[in-house]
Short mmCIF file of C-alpha atoms and ligand atoms in Angstrom, two decimals:
data_model
loop_
_atom_site.label_atom_id
_atom_site.label_comp_id
_atom_site.label_asym_id
_atom_site.label_seq_id
_atom_site.Cartn_x
_atom_site.Cartn_y
_atom_site.Cartn_z
CA UNK P 124 -68.42 -70.91 -109.27
CA UNK P 125 -70.57 -73.95 -108.62
CA UNK P 126 -70.37 -76.41 -111.49
CA UNK P 127 -73.43 -78.20 -112.89
CA UNK P 128 -73.08 -81.95 -112.65
CA UNK P 129 -74.15 -83.70 -115.85
CA UNK P 130 -74.67 -87.44 -116.25
CA UNK P 131 -74.13 -89.27 -119.54
CA UNK P 132 -75.63 -92.74 -119.21
CA UNK P 133 -74.72 -95.37 -121.79
CA UNK P 134 -74.27 -99.11 -122.08
CA UNK P 135 -73.81 -100.22 -125.68
CA UNK P 136 -71.56 -99.62 -128.66
CA UNK P 137 -73.80 -97.13 -130.53
CA UNK P 138 -74.44 -95.13 -127.35
CA UNK P 139 -70.70 -94.91 -126.66
CA UNK P 140 -69.99 -93.74 -130.22
CA UNK P 141 -72.86 -91.25 -130.33
CA UNK P 142 -72.32 -89.79 -126.85
CA UNK P 143 -68.51 -89.60 -126.98
CA UNK P 144 -68.35 -86.35 -129.01
CA UNK P 145 -70.91 -84.77 -126.69
CA UNK P 146 -68.96 -85.79 -123.59
CA UNK P 147 -65.79 -84.36 -125.18
CA UNK P 148 -67.63 -81.08 -125.84
CA UNK P 149 -68.90 -80.85 -122.23
CA UNK P 150 -65.43 -81.65 -120.87
CA UNK P 151 -64.14 -78.50 -122.55
CA UNK P 152 -66.58 -76.24 -120.68
CA UNK P 153 -65.39 -75.67 -117.13
CA UNK P 154 -68.92 -74.81 -115.94
CA UNK P 155 -69.83 -78.51 -116.13
CA UNK P 156 -68.78 -81.48 -114.06
CA UNK P 157 -69.07 -84.52 -116.30
CA UNK P 158 -69.95 -87.99 -115.05
CA UNK P 159 -69.87 -90.87 -117.50
CA UNK P 160 -71.91 -93.88 -116.39
CA UNK P 161 -71.47 -97.15 -118.27
CA UNK P 162 -74.11 -99.72 -117.34
CA UNK P 163 -72.10 -102.35 -119.24
CA UNK P 164 -75.22 -103.61 -121.06
CA UNK P 165 -72.74 -104.73 -123.74
CA UNK P 166 -69.83 -105.55 -121.50
CA UNK P 167 -66.40 -104.56 -122.83
CA UNK P 168 -67.81 -103.19 -126.08
CA UNK P 169 -68.99 -99.88 -124.63
CA UNK P 170 -65.81 -99.36 -122.60
CA UNK P 171 -63.62 -100.24 -125.60
CA UNK P 172 -65.50 -97.77 -127.79
CA UNK P 173 -65.18 -95.00 -125.19
CA UNK P 174 -61.45 -95.72 -125.16
CA UNK P 175 -61.36 -95.02 -128.90
CA UNK P 176 -62.22 -91.42 -127.96
CA UNK P 177 -59.84 -91.27 -124.98
CA UNK P 178 -62.70 -91.58 -122.46
CA UNK P 179 -63.01 -93.73 -119.33
CA UNK P 180 -66.30 -94.14 -117.44
CA UNK P 181 -66.54 -92.78 -113.89
CA UNK P 182 -68.93 -95.57 -112.97
CA UNK P 183 -68.91 -99.04 -114.53
CA UNK P 184 -72.03 -100.89 -113.41
CA UNK P 185 -71.16 -104.26 -115.06
CA UNK P 186 -74.76 -105.44 -115.40
CA UNK P 187 -74.11 -107.82 -118.29
CA UNK P 188 -74.85 -111.49 -117.71
CA UNK P 189 -74.92 -113.95 -120.64
CA UNK P 190 -78.41 -114.50 -122.11
CA UNK P 191 -80.22 -112.50 -119.39
CA UNK P 192 -83.87 -111.52 -119.89
CA UNK P 193 -84.99 -107.94 -120.46
CA UNK P 194 -86.76 -108.02 -117.08
CA UNK P 195 -83.61 -109.02 -115.27
CA UNK P 196 -81.44 -106.54 -117.18
CA UNK P 197 -83.88 -103.70 -116.49
CA UNK P 198 -84.08 -104.44 -112.78
CA UNK P 199 -80.28 -104.70 -112.46
CA UNK P 200 -79.70 -101.39 -114.25
CA UNK P 201 -82.39 -99.60 -112.20
CA UNK P 202 -80.94 -100.83 -108.93
CA UNK P 203 -77.41 -99.79 -109.85
CA UNK P 204 -78.51 -96.41 -111.23
CA UNK P 205 -80.37 -95.59 -108.02
CA UNK P 206 -77.15 -96.11 -106.09
CA UNK P 207 -75.16 -93.84 -108.45
CA UNK P 208 -77.85 -91.12 -108.49
CA UNK P 209 -77.94 -91.11 -104.68
CA UNK P 210 -74.17 -90.90 -104.49
CA UNK P 211 -73.64 -88.24 -107.18
CA UNK P 212 -76.86 -86.17 -107.30
CA UNK P 213 -76.73 -85.06 -110.95
CA UNK P 214 -78.41 -81.85 -112.13
CA UNK P 215 -78.89 -82.88 -115.75
CA UNK P 216 -79.03 -86.31 -117.38
CA UNK P 217 -78.36 -87.32 -120.97
CA UNK P 218 -79.45 -90.58 -122.52
CA UNK P 219 -79.06 -91.52 -126.16
CA UNK P 220 -81.23 -93.52 -128.51
CA UNK P 221 -83.41 -96.45 -127.61
CA UNK P 222 -81.68 -99.12 -125.55
CA UNK P 223 -82.77 -100.63 -122.24
CA UNK P 224 -79.97 -98.58 -120.66
CA UNK P 225 -81.43 -95.38 -122.16
CA UNK P 226 -84.93 -96.21 -120.90
CA UNK P 227 -83.62 -96.99 -117.39
CA UNK P 228 -81.54 -93.79 -117.40
CA UNK P 229 -84.61 -91.79 -118.39
CA UNK P 230 -86.76 -93.42 -115.73
CA UNK P 231 -84.11 -92.80 -113.08
CA UNK P 232 -83.87 -89.12 -114.04
CA UNK P 233 -87.67 -88.94 -113.69
CA UNK P 234 -87.70 -90.64 -110.29
CA UNK P 235 -85.03 -88.22 -109.05
CA UNK P 236 -86.76 -85.23 -110.74
CA UNK P 237 -83.67 -84.32 -112.74
CA UNK P 238 -84.03 -82.64 -116.18
CA UNK P 239 -83.52 -85.16 -118.96
CA UNK P 240 -82.03 -84.55 -122.41
CA UNK P 241 -82.68 -87.22 -125.04
CA UNK P 242 -80.07 -87.37 -127.79
CA UNK P 243 -81.32 -88.73 -131.15
CA UNK P 244 -84.94 -88.15 -130.17
CA UNK P 245 -87.95 -88.71 -132.42
CA UNK P 246 -87.01 -91.78 -134.48
CA UNK P 247 -90.05 -93.95 -135.15
CA UNK P 248 -91.09 -96.93 -137.21
CA UNK P 249 -94.63 -96.53 -135.76
CA UNK P 250 -94.69 -100.30 -135.26
CA UNK P 251 -94.79 -101.35 -131.61
CA UNK P 252 -92.84 -104.58 -132.11
CA UNK P 253 -90.32 -103.48 -134.73
CA UNK P 254 -87.63 -103.08 -133.66
CA UNK P 255 -88.21 -104.82 -130.35
CA UNK P 256 -87.83 -103.47 -127.72
CA UNK P 257 -86.30 -100.29 -129.17
CA UNK P 258 -89.41 -98.70 -130.70
CA UNK P 259 -91.28 -98.69 -127.38
CA UNK P 260 -88.13 -97.62 -125.54
CA UNK P 261 -87.97 -94.51 -127.76
CA UNK P 262 -91.64 -93.71 -127.29
CA UNK P 263 -91.39 -94.04 -123.52
CA UNK P 264 -88.19 -91.98 -123.31
CA UNK P 265 -89.92 -89.21 -125.28
CA UNK P 266 -92.64 -89.09 -122.63
CA UNK P 267 -90.03 -88.70 -119.91
CA UNK P 268 -87.61 -86.27 -121.60
CA UNK P 269 -87.58 -82.51 -120.96
CA UNK P 270 -85.37 -81.71 -123.96
CA UNK P 271 -85.50 -83.62 -127.22
CA UNK P 272 -82.41 -83.32 -129.43
CA UNK P 273 -83.75 -84.39 -132.80
CA UNK P 274 -81.28 -85.51 -135.47
CA UNK P 275 -83.43 -84.76 -138.55
CA UNK P 276 -86.43 -82.68 -139.62
CA UNK P 277 -88.51 -85.84 -139.80
CA UNK P 278 -87.62 -86.81 -136.22
CA UNK P 279 -88.69 -83.36 -135.07
CA UNK P 280 -91.98 -83.71 -136.95
CA UNK P 281 -92.57 -87.12 -135.34
CA UNK P 282 -92.24 -85.57 -131.89
CA UNK P 283 -94.59 -82.70 -132.78
CA UNK P 284 -97.08 -85.27 -134.06
CA UNK P 285 -96.96 -86.96 -130.63
CA UNK P 286 -97.76 -83.68 -128.92
CA UNK P 287 -94.31 -82.67 -127.68
CA UNK P 288 -94.11 -78.87 -127.34
CA UNK P 289 -91.99 -77.27 -130.06
CA UNK P 290 -90.06 -75.29 -127.43
CA UNK P 291 -88.75 -78.58 -125.99
CA UNK P 292 -87.42 -79.87 -129.32
CA UNK P 293 -84.13 -78.78 -130.80
CA UNK P 294 -82.95 -79.95 -134.22
CA UNK P 295 -79.27 -80.60 -133.55
CA UNK P 296 -78.26 -83.15 -136.21
CA UNK P 297 -76.99 -86.58 -135.28
CA UNK P 298 -73.89 -86.75 -133.08
CA UNK P 299 -72.76 -89.83 -135.04
CA UNK P 300 -71.56 -87.47 -137.76
CA UNK P 301 -69.43 -85.64 -135.16
CA UNK P 302 -67.96 -89.00 -134.14
CA UNK P 303 -67.38 -90.03 -137.74
CA UNK P 304 -65.60 -86.78 -138.63
CA UNK P 305 -63.46 -86.95 -135.48
CA UNK P 306 -62.34 -90.47 -136.35
CA UNK P 307 -61.82 -89.75 -140.07
CA UNK P 308 -59.30 -87.12 -138.98
CA UNK P 309 -57.52 -89.56 -136.71
CA UNK P 310 -54.64 -91.27 -138.51
CA UNK P 311 -53.88 -94.08 -136.05
CA UNK P 312 -52.76 -97.31 -137.79
CA UNK P 313 -55.31 -100.13 -138.12
CA UNK P 314 -55.26 -102.27 -134.98
CA UNK P 315 -57.06 -105.41 -136.22
CA UNK P 316 -54.28 -107.63 -137.67
CA UNK P 317 -56.40 -109.33 -140.36
CA UNK P 318 -57.95 -106.08 -141.56
CA UNK P 319 -54.54 -104.38 -141.54
CA UNK P 320 -53.06 -107.10 -143.72
CA UNK P 321 -56.04 -107.09 -146.10
CA UNK P 322 -56.03 -103.31 -146.56
CA UNK P 323 -52.25 -103.12 -146.89
CA UNK P 324 -52.26 -105.85 -149.56
CA UNK P 325 -54.89 -104.04 -151.56
CA UNK P 326 -53.51 -103.02 -154.96
CA UNK P 327 -56.65 -101.53 -156.52
CA UNK P 328 -57.76 -104.79 -158.17
CA UNK P 329 -60.49 -105.47 -155.59
CA UNK P 330 -63.75 -103.72 -154.74
CA UNK P 331 -64.82 -103.79 -151.10
CA UNK P 332 -68.19 -104.50 -149.54
CA UNK P 333 -68.88 -104.23 -145.80
CA UNK P 334 -71.55 -106.31 -144.07
CA UNK P 335 -72.88 -106.14 -140.49
CA UNK P 336 -75.87 -107.92 -138.94
CA UNK P 337 -77.09 -108.00 -135.37
CA UNK P 338 -80.76 -107.10 -134.92
CA UNK P 339 -82.72 -109.37 -132.64
CA UNK P 340 -85.56 -109.78 -135.15
CA UNK P 341 -83.04 -111.13 -137.72
CA UNK P 342 -81.46 -113.75 -135.46
CA UNK P 343 -81.69 -117.26 -136.92
CA UNK P 344 -83.28 -117.44 -140.35
CA UNK P 345 -82.79 -113.75 -141.20
CA UNK P 346 -79.05 -113.83 -140.58
CA UNK P 347 -78.80 -117.14 -142.45
CA UNK P 348 -80.49 -115.59 -145.50
CA UNK P 349 -78.12 -112.61 -145.35
CA UNK P 350 -75.19 -115.06 -145.26
CA UNK P 351 -76.55 -116.96 -148.31
CA UNK P 352 -76.83 -113.62 -150.12
CA UNK P 353 -73.23 -112.73 -149.27
CA UNK P 354 -72.04 -116.10 -150.60
CA UNK P 355 -73.93 -115.60 -153.89
CA UNK P 356 -72.65 -112.04 -154.34
CA UNK P 357 -69.06 -113.22 -153.80
CA UNK P 358 -69.54 -115.96 -156.41
CA UNK P 359 -71.09 -113.55 -158.93
CA UNK P 360 -68.36 -110.86 -158.69
CA UNK P 361 -64.80 -112.20 -158.75
CA UNK P 362 -63.30 -108.74 -158.13
CA UNK P 363 -65.07 -108.32 -154.79
CA UNK P 364 -63.82 -108.73 -151.27
CA UNK P 365 -66.63 -108.87 -148.74
CA UNK P 366 -65.82 -108.00 -145.12
CA UNK P 367 -68.34 -109.29 -142.59
CA UNK P 368 -67.95 -107.71 -139.15
CA UNK P 369 -69.19 -110.30 -136.66
CA UNK P 370 -71.26 -109.03 -133.77
CA UNK P 371 -70.16 -110.70 -130.51
CA UNK P 372 -73.66 -112.00 -129.86
CA UNK P 373 -73.20 -115.82 -129.85
CA UNK P 374 -76.36 -116.51 -131.86
CA UNK P 375 -75.27 -114.15 -134.67
CA UNK P 376 -71.68 -115.41 -134.72
CA UNK P 377 -72.62 -119.09 -134.83
CA UNK P 378 -74.98 -118.62 -137.79
CA UNK P 379 -72.54 -116.53 -139.84
CA UNK P 380 -69.56 -118.78 -139.13
CA UNK P 381 -71.55 -121.88 -140.05
CA UNK P 382 -72.58 -120.46 -143.43
CA UNK P 383 -69.57 -118.40 -144.46
CA UNK P 384 -66.38 -119.78 -142.88
CA UNK P 385 -63.90 -120.73 -145.62
CA UNK P 386 -65.80 -119.02 -148.47
CA UNK P 387 -63.36 -117.45 -150.87
CA UNK P 388 -63.09 -113.62 -150.79
CA UNK P 389 -65.41 -113.39 -147.76
CA UNK P 390 -63.39 -112.10 -144.81
CA UNK P 391 -64.97 -112.73 -141.40
CA UNK P 392 -63.74 -110.28 -138.80
CA UNK P 393 -64.37 -110.15 -135.08
CA UNK P 394 -66.17 -106.88 -134.46
CA UNK P 395 -63.84 -103.99 -135.17
CA UNK P 396 -62.87 -101.05 -133.02
CA UNK P 397 -64.46 -97.87 -134.28
CA UNK P 398 -61.42 -96.34 -136.05
CA UNK P 399 -60.81 -99.63 -137.90
CA UNK P 400 -64.44 -99.94 -138.88
CA UNK P 401 -64.56 -96.38 -140.21
CA UNK P 402 -61.43 -97.05 -142.31
CA UNK P 403 -63.04 -100.13 -143.81
CA UNK P 404 -66.36 -98.39 -144.39
CA UNK P 405 -64.83 -95.37 -146.08
CA UNK P 406 -63.15 -97.68 -148.61
CA UNK P 407 -66.28 -99.71 -149.38
CA UNK P 408 -68.47 -99.34 -152.45
CA UNK P 409 -71.48 -100.96 -150.85
CA UNK P 410 -72.72 -101.64 -147.33
CA UNK P 411 -75.20 -104.36 -146.35
CA UNK P 412 -76.48 -103.80 -142.83
CA UNK P 413 -79.34 -103.90 -140.35
CA UNK P 414 -77.57 -101.37 -138.11
CA UNK P 415 -78.97 -97.88 -137.64
CA UNK P 416 -75.63 -96.24 -136.97
CA UNK P 417 -73.95 -97.87 -139.95
CA UNK P 418 -76.73 -96.59 -142.24
CA UNK P 419 -76.17 -93.06 -140.95
CA UNK P 420 -72.41 -93.34 -141.45
CA UNK P 421 -72.75 -94.82 -144.93
CA UNK P 422 -75.21 -92.08 -145.91
CA UNK P 423 -72.84 -89.43 -144.54
CA UNK P 424 -70.07 -90.88 -146.73
CA UNK P 425 -72.48 -91.31 -149.66
CA UNK P 426 -72.03 -95.06 -149.85
CA UNK P 427 -75.07 -97.04 -151.07
CA UNK P 428 -76.68 -99.22 -148.40
CA UNK P 429 -78.85 -102.32 -148.58
CA UNK P 430 -80.91 -102.30 -145.40
CA UNK P 431 -81.71 -105.83 -144.27
CA UNK P 432 -84.89 -104.86 -142.47
CA UNK P 433 -88.59 -104.72 -143.27
CA UNK P 434 -89.17 -101.21 -141.93
CA UNK P 435 -86.96 -98.34 -140.93
CA UNK P 436 -86.94 -95.43 -138.50
CA UNK P 437 -84.50 -93.71 -140.86
CA UNK P 438 -86.55 -93.28 -144.04
CA UNK P 439 -84.24 -90.37 -144.93
CA UNK P 440 -81.67 -92.93 -146.16
CA UNK P 441 -84.19 -94.50 -148.54
CA UNK P 442 -85.66 -91.17 -149.68
CA UNK P 443 -82.18 -89.86 -150.50
CA UNK P 444 -81.76 -92.74 -152.96
CA UNK P 445 -78.74 -94.09 -151.07
CA UNK P 446 -80.59 -96.84 -149.24
CA UNK P 447 -82.84 -99.73 -150.28
CA UNK P 448 -84.93 -101.81 -147.90
CA UNK P 449 -84.30 -105.43 -148.89
CA UNK P 450 -85.43 -107.27 -145.75
CA UNK P 451 -83.73 -110.59 -145.14
CA UNK P 452 -84.67 -112.04 -148.53
CA UNK P 453 -81.63 -113.56 -150.23
CA UNK P 454 -82.74 -112.81 -153.79
CA UNK P 455 -83.47 -109.14 -152.95
CA UNK P 456 -80.06 -108.76 -151.32
CA UNK P 457 -78.27 -110.27 -154.32
CA UNK P 458 -80.31 -108.24 -156.81
CA UNK P 459 -79.73 -105.01 -154.86
CA UNK P 460 -76.00 -105.64 -154.60
CA UNK P 461 -75.57 -106.46 -158.29
CA UNK P 462 -77.49 -103.29 -159.24
CA UNK P 463 -75.26 -101.07 -157.10
CA UNK P 464 -72.05 -102.81 -158.13
CA UNK P 465 -73.03 -102.65 -161.81
CA UNK P 466 -73.62 -98.87 -161.70
CA UNK P 467 -71.14 -96.82 -163.74
CA UNK P 468 -70.33 -93.98 -161.36
CA UNK P 469 -69.97 -94.79 -157.70
CA UNK P 470 -71.19 -92.01 -155.41
CA UNK P 471 -68.69 -90.30 -153.14
CA UNK P 472 -68.41 -86.99 -151.19
CA UNK P 473 -69.91 -86.35 -147.80
CA UNK P 474 -73.61 -85.61 -147.48
CA UNK P 475 -75.27 -83.61 -144.72
CA UNK P 476 -78.38 -85.74 -144.38
CA UNK P 477 -77.90 -86.61 -140.71
CA UNK P 478 -75.57 -83.92 -139.50
CA UNK P 479 -72.70 -81.59 -140.27
CA UNK P 480 -70.40 -82.62 -137.43
CA UNK P 481 -71.62 -79.84 -135.09
CA UNK P 482 -74.50 -81.54 -133.27
CA UNK P 483 -72.57 -81.84 -129.98
CA UNK P 484 -71.59 -78.21 -130.08
CA UNK P 485 -75.25 -77.21 -130.60
CA UNK P 486 -76.45 -79.39 -127.73
CA UNK P 487 -73.72 -78.03 -125.45
CA UNK P 488 -74.81 -74.46 -126.20
CA UNK P 489 -78.46 -75.32 -125.70
CA UNK P 490 -77.78 -76.81 -122.25
CA UNK P 491 -75.41 -73.94 -121.35
CA UNK P 492 -78.30 -71.56 -121.98
CA UNK P 493 -80.58 -73.70 -119.81
CA UNK P 494 -78.13 -73.32 -116.91
CA UNK P 495 -77.61 -69.61 -117.67
CA UNK P 496 -73.92 -70.15 -118.53
CA UNK P 497 -74.40 -68.65 -121.99
CA UNK P 498 -76.86 -66.34 -123.66
CA UNK P 499 -75.66 -66.97 -127.18
CA UNK P 500 -78.31 -68.04 -129.68
CA UNK P 501 -77.65 -71.32 -131.48
CA UNK P 502 -79.13 -72.08 -134.89
CA UNK P 503 -80.72 -75.44 -135.59
CA UNK P 504 -79.07 -77.88 -138.01
CA UNK P 505 -79.88 -77.30 -141.71
CA UNK P 506 -79.81 -80.63 -143.53
CA UNK P 507 -78.52 -80.71 -147.11
CA UNK P 508 -78.74 -83.76 -149.32
N1 UDP O 757 -69.31 -100.50 -135.55
C1 UDP O 757 -67.99 -100.64 -135.17
N2 UDP O 757 -67.35 -101.82 -135.42
C2 UDP O 757 -67.96 -102.85 -136.08
C3 UDP O 757 -69.32 -102.69 -136.48
C4 UDP O 757 -69.96 -101.51 -136.20
O1 UDP O 757 -67.40 -99.71 -134.62
O2 UDP O 757 -67.32 -103.88 -136.29
C5 UDP O 757 -70.01 -99.24 -135.24
C6 UDP O 757 -70.59 -98.53 -136.40
O3 UDP O 757 -69.64 -97.70 -137.00
C7 UDP O 757 -71.75 -97.75 -135.79
C8 UDP O 757 -72.13 -98.57 -134.56
O4 UDP O 757 -71.10 -99.54 -134.40
O5 UDP O 757 -71.36 -96.47 -135.38
C9 UDP O 757 -73.46 -99.23 -134.73
O6 UDP O 757 -73.71 -100.08 -133.69
P1 UDP O 757 -74.81 -101.23 -133.77
O7 UDP O 757 -74.90 -101.69 -135.16
O8 UDP O 757 -74.43 -102.21 -132.71
O9 UDP O 757 -76.14 -100.53 -133.27
P2 UDP O 757 -77.31 -99.70 -133.97
O10 UDP O 757 -76.69 -98.53 -134.64
O11 UDP O 757 -78.05 -100.60 -134.90
O12 UDP O 757 -78.16 -99.28 -132.81
#
């Protein structure tokens, strides 16, 4: 039997985490020949995160150059992808989310007239510049995609509102929940030495908070204000330990280190491998983040989140009551944190807002039907809050 060759194109940490469970699902079906293409938009990070799932890319395009412009990055990825498409001739292409890699993958699939599946389709802030360039990347990918795998009801509605035919949209849930559940069931020891020591020392007398920050629009003053907020929260609550996972971006690191190095009970960690990060997150009472993926994970674990952004393409987190938009205003961050930490009963239990851990399986069945490998009907994801 002739196998169908399927490309998974990725280049950053969230793409690696969100595509890994889908790649694992496709690898189990012998009808498909899987090709994993890492553009290396975030060099090392994406490969390291694939390794967390036992995956190695078939093609590593190594496009990352320090402080390169979006023009240069786009042209490098397009050139390299053309070479790989010519060499491999895929029959189906997956891209995920809203990165420059995803946009270039989508455009390449279009130029080669290959059907394109967009994973996590339909997220919108409806603001052209926020986040930049991701919002426009998503919009453009939606114009190019043949199949839109929406994570939530709202994302599906957004696509319908833009005129995408309902038959091309499939509500699958978000594959991040598949990744999260896979890793929660993985009992490898913590690999980061500082985190390992901190978590092993824990005797129940400390409450944990996790912080991440990386969005381009928050670089500089925004990140500085988040850091001030973290310092004030640590001073106000002597039983807290605040873990700040430092994004490797030099601008983010420099700002955080300048403001928070040496502050008591604030632990600065070089960015963590996914299993370590999930262990930390699942023990935290509060998360402060501008990351999309971290919001989805926190909501899935029912951990309150302060979202350090002005607008969100994931209003589900706010509507569920788990998330609060605080922007990068120090006083709002401190007030939000003290409210959550002062609440009597911390929330816990998983919620099915973004997925039930079966999104990859649904997408696999959908694409199997497209190729005529299966005739089984697959039900869409039913969110529960
Ligand atoms: N993450 C991680 N280690 C860290 C910080 C984050 O593994 O130290 C993971 C996190 O669990 C989530 C993903 O990185 O799945 C989010 O990536 P990022 O914040 O870079 O991108 P976004 O989700 O905002 O697109």
